Tab-separated table of C-alpha atoms in Angstrom:
chain	number	residue	atom	x	y	z
A	1	MET	CA	21.798	-123.323	22.853
A	2	LYS	CA	24.182	-120.827	21.152
A	3	ALA	CA	27.600	-120.041	22.629
A	4	ARG	CA	28.147	-116.566	23.866
A	5	ARG	CA	30.113	-114.392	21.492
A	6	SER	CA	33.186	-113.007	22.782
A	7	THR	CA	33.573	-109.342	23.040
A	8	THR	CA	37.342	-109.476	22.874
A	9	GLY	CA	38.589	-107.004	20.144
A	10	LEU	CA	35.428	-104.736	20.101
A	11	PRO	CA	35.944	-101.139	21.136
A	12	ARG	CA	34.986	-100.374	24.673
A	13	ALA	CA	33.519	-97.396	26.181
A	14	ALA	CA	35.774	-94.375	26.552
A	15	GLY	CA	35.880	-94.862	30.355
A	16	ASP	CA	36.758	-98.476	30.120
A	17	ALA	CA	39.474	-98.421	27.447
A	18	THR	CA	42.695	-100.137	28.215
A	19	PRO	CA	45.662	-97.783	27.922
A	20	GLY	CA	47.999	-98.386	25.087
A	21	ARG	CA	45.548	-100.447	23.130
A	22	ARG	CA	44.146	-99.476	19.863
A	23	ASN	CA	40.594	-100.192	18.709
A	24	PRO	CA	39.725	-101.689	15.353
A	25	LEU	CA	39.172	-98.294	13.764
A	26	GLY	CA	42.710	-97.230	14.441
A	27	ALA	CA	42.211	-94.746	17.224
A	28	PRO	CA	43.836	-95.057	20.514
A	29	THR	CA	41.473	-96.515	22.975
A	30	GLY	CA	42.560	-94.364	25.824
A	31	ARG	CA	41.922	-90.836	24.018
A	32	ARG	CA	38.609	-88.893	24.425
A	33	THR	CA	36.820	-87.751	21.295
A	34	ARG	CA	36.807	-84.162	20.521
A	35	VAL	CA	33.210	-83.048	20.759
A	36	ARG	CA	32.535	-79.262	21.060
A	37	ASP	CA	30.567	-78.326	24.009
A	38	TRP	CA	27.207	-76.954	22.933
A	39	SER	CA	26.709	-74.429	25.611
A	40	GLN	CA	30.155	-72.778	25.021
A	41	SER	CA	29.567	-72.651	21.270
A	42	THR	CA	26.098	-70.876	21.785
A	43	ALA	CA	27.640	-68.201	24.006
A	44	ARG	CA	30.355	-67.368	21.544
A	45	ASP	CA	27.852	-67.178	18.695
A	46	ARG	CA	25.612	-64.914	20.787
A	47	ALA	CA	28.505	-62.679	21.566
A	48	ALA	CA	29.623	-62.602	17.903
A	49	ALA	CA	25.974	-61.878	16.893
A	50	ARG	CA	25.935	-59.045	19.319
A	51	ARG	CA	29.154	-57.483	17.946
A	52	ARG	CA	27.736	-57.821	14.338
A	53	ALA	CA	24.547	-56.155	15.494
A	54	GLU	CA	26.335	-53.403	17.193
A	55	THR	CA	28.662	-52.959	14.174
A	56	ASP	CA	25.608	-52.887	11.839
A	57	GLU	CA	23.803	-50.428	14.099
A	58	LEU	CA	26.898	-48.290	14.281
A	59	GLN	CA	27.239	-48.308	10.443
A	60	GLN	CA	23.605	-47.535	10.090
A	61	GLY	CA	23.909	-44.650	12.452
A	62	VAL	CA	26.795	-43.265	10.483
A	63	ARG	CA	24.789	-43.594	7.253
A	64	TYR	CA	21.862	-41.778	8.930
A	65	ARG	CA	24.206	-39.072	10.105
A	66	ARG	CA	25.640	-38.636	6.623
A	67	MET	CA	22.027	-38.441	5.232
A	68	PHE	CA	21.121	-35.851	7.843
A	69	VAL	CA	24.205	-33.768	7.298
A	70	THR	CA	23.583	-33.863	3.535
A	71	LEU	CA	19.854	-32.918	4.085
A	72	VAL	CA	20.790	-30.042	6.326
A	73	GLY	CA	23.442	-28.931	3.833
A	74	MET	CA	20.893	-29.002	0.992
A	75	ILE	CA	18.428	-26.984	3.167
A	76	VAL	CA	21.033	-24.425	4.063
A	77	ALA	CA	22.060	-24.106	0.500
A	78	LEU	CA	18.489	-23.731	-0.716
A	79	SER	CA	17.887	-21.161	2.005
A	80	ALA	CA	20.916	-19.288	0.850
A	81	VAL	CA	19.638	-19.298	-2.751
A	82	VAL	CA	16.303	-18.048	-1.667
A	83	VAL	CA	17.773	-15.247	0.478
A	84	LEU	CA	20.003	-14.284	-2.421
A	85	LEU	CA	17.225	-14.147	-4.935
A	86	GLY	CA	15.129	-12.236	-2.475
A	87	THR	CA	17.973	-9.744	-1.909
A	88	VAL	CA	18.447	-9.410	-5.653
A	89	GLY	CA	14.652	-8.970	-6.194
A	90	LEU	CA	14.455	-6.306	-3.359
A	91	PHE	CA	17.376	-4.465	-4.765
A	92	GLN	CA	15.834	-4.412	-8.290
A	93	GLU	CA	12.531	-3.197	-6.718
A	94	THR	CA	13.994	-0.639	-4.458
A	95	ARG	CA	16.761	0.768	-6.644
A	96	SER	CA	16.155	4.092	-8.352
A	97	ARG	CA	14.592	3.785	-11.786
A	98	PRO	CA	12.753	6.062	-14.286
A	99	LEU	CA	9.069	6.525	-13.486
A	100	THR	CA	6.641	5.095	-16.022
A	101	PRO	CA	4.033	7.267	-17.602
A	102	GLU	CA	1.408	5.662	-15.454
A	103	GLU	CA	3.488	6.364	-12.321
A	104	GLN	CA	3.962	9.981	-13.282
A	105	ASN	CA	0.282	10.482	-13.816
A	106	ARG	CA	-0.533	8.866	-10.526
A	107	TYR	CA	2.008	11.081	-8.788
A	108	LYS	CA	0.367	14.144	-10.152
A	109	GLN	CA	-3.170	13.104	-9.128
A	110	GLU	CA	-2.023	12.245	-5.634
A	111	GLU	CA	-0.127	15.454	-5.265
A	112	ILE	CA	-3.107	17.566	-6.478
A	113	ALA	CA	-5.630	15.630	-4.309
A	114	ARG	CA	-3.713	16.250	-1.096
A	115	ARG	CA	-3.192	19.947	-1.500
A	116	TRP	CA	-6.368	21.020	0.280
A	117	GLN	CA	-4.890	19.515	3.385
A	118	ALA	CA	-1.226	19.907	2.728
A	119	TRP	CA	-1.330	23.557	1.907
A	120	PRO	CA	-2.156	26.260	4.516
A	121	THR	CA	-5.514	27.988	3.762
A	122	THR	CA	-3.614	31.044	2.819
A	123	GLY	CA	-1.969	29.079	0.104
A	124	ILE	CA	-5.319	27.906	-1.260
A	125	PHE	CA	-6.760	31.592	-0.935
A	126	PRO	CA	-3.938	33.922	-1.558
A	127	GLU	CA	-3.975	37.442	-0.003
A	128	GLU	CA	-4.245	38.959	-3.443
A	129	LEU	CA	-5.441	37.802	-6.742
A	130	LYS	CA	-5.108	39.458	-10.188
A	131	TYR	CA	-8.059	40.166	-12.440
A	132	LEU	CA	-8.734	42.227	-15.505
A	133	GLY	CA	-10.852	45.517	-14.971
A	134	LEU	CA	-12.358	47.977	-17.418
A	135	ASP	CA	-10.371	48.381	-20.661
A	136	ARG	CA	-8.349	45.200	-19.582
A	137	ALA	CA	-6.551	47.097	-16.838
A	138	GLN	CA	-4.816	44.868	-14.435
A	139	GLN	CA	-6.363	45.025	-10.941
A	140	TYR	CA	-6.109	43.096	-7.687
A	141	ALA	CA	-8.764	41.534	-5.498
A	142	ARG	CA	-7.974	41.555	-1.721
A	143	ARG	CA	-8.878	38.742	0.629
A	144	VAL	CA	-11.074	39.906	3.493
A	145	GLY	CA	-11.310	36.718	5.447
A	146	ILE	CA	-11.367	32.845	5.383
A	147	ALA	CA	-14.342	30.915	6.792
A	148	PRO	CA	-13.936	27.822	8.908
A	149	GLU	CA	-13.932	24.524	7.093
A	150	ALA	CA	-17.626	23.317	6.669
A	151	ALA	CA	-19.702	20.316	5.467
A	152	CYS	CA	-20.586	20.511	1.818
A	153	ARG	CA	-24.362	20.686	2.479
A	154	GLU	CA	-23.937	23.683	4.834
A	155	ALA	CA	-22.017	25.815	2.471
A	156	VAL	CA	-24.137	25.614	-0.707
A	157	ASP	CA	-27.858	25.790	-1.640
A	158	GLU	CA	-29.877	22.778	-0.969
A	159	ALA	CA	-30.144	21.500	-4.583
A	160	VAL	CA	-26.388	21.777	-5.077
A	161	GLY	CA	-25.653	20.163	-1.633
A	162	ALA	CA	-27.638	17.012	-2.593
A	163	ILE	CA	-25.598	16.393	-5.703
A	164	LEU	CA	-22.305	16.984	-3.874
A	165	ALA	CA	-23.243	14.663	-1.082
A	166	GLU	CA	-24.328	11.965	-3.554
A	167	HIS	CA	-20.864	12.010	-5.124
A	168	GLY	CA	-18.991	11.965	-1.860
A	169	CYS	CA	-18.144	15.587	-1.231
A	170	VAL	CA	-15.507	15.559	1.625
A	171	SER	CA	-15.422	19.225	2.774
A	172	MET	CA	-16.003	22.837	1.702
A	173	LEU	CA	-13.411	25.661	2.088
A	174	ARG	CA	-14.631	29.252	1.600
A	175	ALA	CA	-12.982	32.820	1.531
A	176	THR	CA	-14.303	36.193	0.616
A	177	TYR	CA	-12.648	38.857	-1.421
A	178	VAL	CA	-13.282	42.463	-2.498
A	179	ASP	CA	-12.249	44.223	-5.620
A	180	GLN	CA	-9.717	46.922	-5.817
A	181	THR	CA	-12.308	49.573	-5.241
A	182	SER	CA	-14.224	47.724	-2.519
A	183	THR	CA	-17.314	47.878	-4.731
A	184	PHE	CA	-17.687	44.201	-5.499
A	185	VAL	CA	-17.692	41.217	-3.023
A	186	PHE	CA	-16.736	37.713	-4.106
A	187	THR	CA	-17.092	34.549	-2.057
A	188	VAL	CA	-15.124	31.568	-3.480
A	189	GLY	CA	-15.893	28.043	-2.275
A	190	VAL	CA	-13.681	24.941	-2.928
A	191	ALA	CA	-15.686	21.702	-2.779
A	192	VAL	CA	-13.346	18.725	-2.164
A	193	LEU	CA	-14.455	15.391	-3.689
A	194	GLU	CA	-12.889	12.033	-3.293
A	195	ASN	CA	-11.352	11.897	-6.772
A	196	GLU	CA	-11.455	13.431	-10.170
A	197	GLU	CA	-13.937	10.818	-11.419
A	198	ALA	CA	-16.379	11.827	-8.607
A	199	ARG	CA	-15.771	15.516	-9.643
A	200	PHE	CA	-16.756	14.773	-13.226
A	201	ALA	CA	-19.882	12.911	-12.255
A	202	ALA	CA	-21.016	15.625	-9.849
A	203	GLY	CA	-20.290	18.263	-12.486
A	204	ALA	CA	-22.441	16.533	-15.018
A	205	GLU	CA	-25.478	16.925	-12.688
A	206	LEU	CA	-24.980	20.511	-11.482
A	207	THR	CA	-27.482	22.895	-12.896
A	208	GLN	CA	-26.502	25.932	-14.875
A	209	ASP	CA	-28.807	28.111	-12.914
A	210	ASP	CA	-26.668	31.158	-11.845
A	211	ARG	CA	-28.971	31.804	-8.772
A	212	VAL	CA	-27.801	28.786	-6.741
A	213	GLY	CA	-24.302	27.677	-5.757
A	214	VAL	CA	-22.057	28.555	-2.821
A	215	LEU	CA	-23.398	30.547	0.071
A	216	PRO	CA	-21.832	33.924	0.721
A	217	VAL	CA	-19.661	34.471	3.752
A	218	ALA	CA	-19.725	37.997	5.313
A	219	PHE	CA	-17.261	39.290	7.890
A	220	PRO	CA	-18.652	41.743	10.337
A	221	GLY	CA	-16.935	45.058	10.563
A	222	THR	CA	-15.668	44.872	6.977
A	223	VAL	CA	-17.078	46.002	3.752
A	224	THR	CA	-18.492	42.556	3.207
A	225	GLU	CA	-20.776	42.518	6.186
A	226	ARG	CA	-23.914	43.333	4.008
A	227	PHE	CA	-23.194	40.441	1.559
A	228	GLY	CA	-25.871	37.688	1.955
A	229	THR	CA	-27.802	35.285	-0.131
A	230	GLU	CA	-30.249	38.097	-1.224
A	231	GLN	CA	-27.284	40.145	-2.478
A	232	ARG	CA	-25.885	37.457	-4.737
A	233	GLN	CA	-25.953	38.656	-8.350
A	234	ARG	CA	-24.655	35.499	-10.044
A	235	THR	CA	-23.001	32.234	-9.223
A	236	GLY	CA	-20.907	29.810	-11.182
A	237	TRP	CA	-18.406	26.965	-10.869
A	238	VAL	CA	-15.410	25.482	-12.592
A	239	GLY	CA	-13.884	22.016	-12.207
A	240	ALA	CA	-10.173	21.308	-11.445
A	241	GLY	CA	-8.833	17.958	-10.491
A	242	PRO	CA	-10.945	16.536	-7.623
A	243	TYR	CA	-12.211	20.048	-6.816
A	244	ILE	CA	-15.232	22.189	-7.856
A	245	VAL	CA	-14.511	25.842	-7.289
A	246	PHE	CA	-17.775	27.829	-6.882
A	247	THR	CA	-17.870	31.665	-7.046
A	248	THR	CA	-20.631	34.110	-6.215
A	249	ALA	CA	-20.535	37.836	-6.546
A	250	GLY	CA	-22.509	40.878	-5.298
A	251	TYR	CA	-22.347	44.514	-4.344
A	252	ALA	CA	-20.790	45.765	-1.134
A	253	ASP	CA	-23.560	48.261	-0.627
A	254	GLY	CA	-26.037	45.482	-0.205
A	255	ARG	CA	-28.088	45.771	-3.460
A	256	THR	CA	-30.079	42.701	-4.138
A	257	ARG	CA	-30.285	41.072	-7.663
A	258	ALA	CA	-33.792	42.367	-8.241
A	259	ALA	CA	-32.424	45.951	-7.723
A	260	ILE	CA	-29.936	45.727	-10.521
A	261	PRO	CA	-31.307	46.769	-14.006
A	262	PRO	CA	-30.539	44.027	-16.660
A	263	GLU	CA	-28.430	46.478	-18.747
A	264	GLU	CA	-26.179	47.350	-15.890
A	265	GLU	CA	-25.565	43.727	-15.182
A	266	LEU	CA	-24.599	43.180	-18.853
A	267	HIS	CA	-22.067	45.980	-18.883
A	268	SER	CA	-20.717	45.529	-15.404
A	269	GLU	CA	-17.303	44.090	-14.768
A	270	LEU	CA	-18.710	42.247	-11.620
A	271	TRP	CA	-19.099	38.765	-13.099
A	272	PRO	CA	-15.878	38.848	-15.281
A	273	ALA	CA	-13.891	39.729	-12.250
A	274	ALA	CA	-15.605	37.001	-10.170
A	275	ARG	CA	-15.037	34.457	-12.869
A	276	SER	CA	-11.393	35.375	-13.132
A	277	ILE	CA	-10.799	35.059	-9.368
A	278	GLY	CA	-12.444	31.596	-9.272
A	279	ASN	CA	-10.482	30.457	-12.224
A	280	GLN	CA	-7.135	31.498	-10.604
A	281	ILE	CA	-7.862	29.596	-7.494
A	282	ALA	CA	-8.842	26.515	-9.531
A	283	TYR	CA	-5.651	26.855	-11.510
A	284	PHE	CA	-3.468	27.006	-8.444
A	285	LEU	CA	-5.207	23.927	-6.958
A	286	ALA	CA	-4.892	21.763	-10.128
A	287	ASP	CA	-1.550	23.107	-11.527
A	288	PRO	CA	0.396	19.934	-12.468
A	289	PRO	CA	3.306	19.546	-10.085
A	290	LYS	CA	6.939	18.906	-11.231
A	291	VAL	CA	7.324	15.201	-11.347
A	292	PRO	CA	10.729	13.704	-10.363
A	293	PRO	CA	12.149	11.725	-13.255
A	294	CYS	CA	13.129	8.695	-11.005
A	295	THR	CA	11.489	6.699	-8.236
A	296	GLN	CA	14.111	8.061	-5.773
A	297	GLY	CA	14.504	11.597	-6.855
A	298	ASN	CA	16.390	13.027	-9.878
A	299	VAL	CA	18.995	10.331	-10.116
A	300	CYS	CA	18.178	6.925	-11.614
């Protein structure tokens, strides 16, 4: 049987150590070992981690704010550039400049096309019109009356009305004149088409028959009261801008076409006077207006 080994000299548990004695490893037997408490260490680490997270979050927020401010600044700057370019473009577009030839031509066409509405009827049909009589003597035709505005089909013969309607005739204006001696009666009709192209197309289809055209307008109580379709001696027309100006002429005494001998018709001043009156009205309507040199008047 083995003898029990003595425990003298071996280090004892910390609670049983003898004060003042040293263990074989050289450490005082009465001193506790420094072991960090795990729970306290974990709490400090968590607090530090929270502080680091808060710091990182704050720094991230600062970075986001800087990015946002930078982005807003870029948007504002871009908007300012766009506004500036738009302002410059608007100024360039609206500032006064010389009209191009195309713009000048368009200005003329638009001005002529609106005259039948912009002008008073007394401007379209003046009170007096010059014409040349016998021996080229200058004479004046006097306006007797102006008829109410009418539909194109209602103011011309049926064959002519069909052509005008096909090409978009808008309206018909008519007035009646007498010559200086009140012997001849003239009715002038202005057919308003949509544009000059429509007028060209309609004119290409109009017949040259001088027995059809605008219907006469008689005014009761005047020297024209006997002027009707049977009293028309001749009719004709002339184109001007978007207008076709029709003219018909007859005698104030009510004579019909069949009652006039051919030789009298050839030597009469009836039709030259009628044609001169119609041409003058066409000239007034289509006379090119004065075009301003600049988009905003006379100063560029």
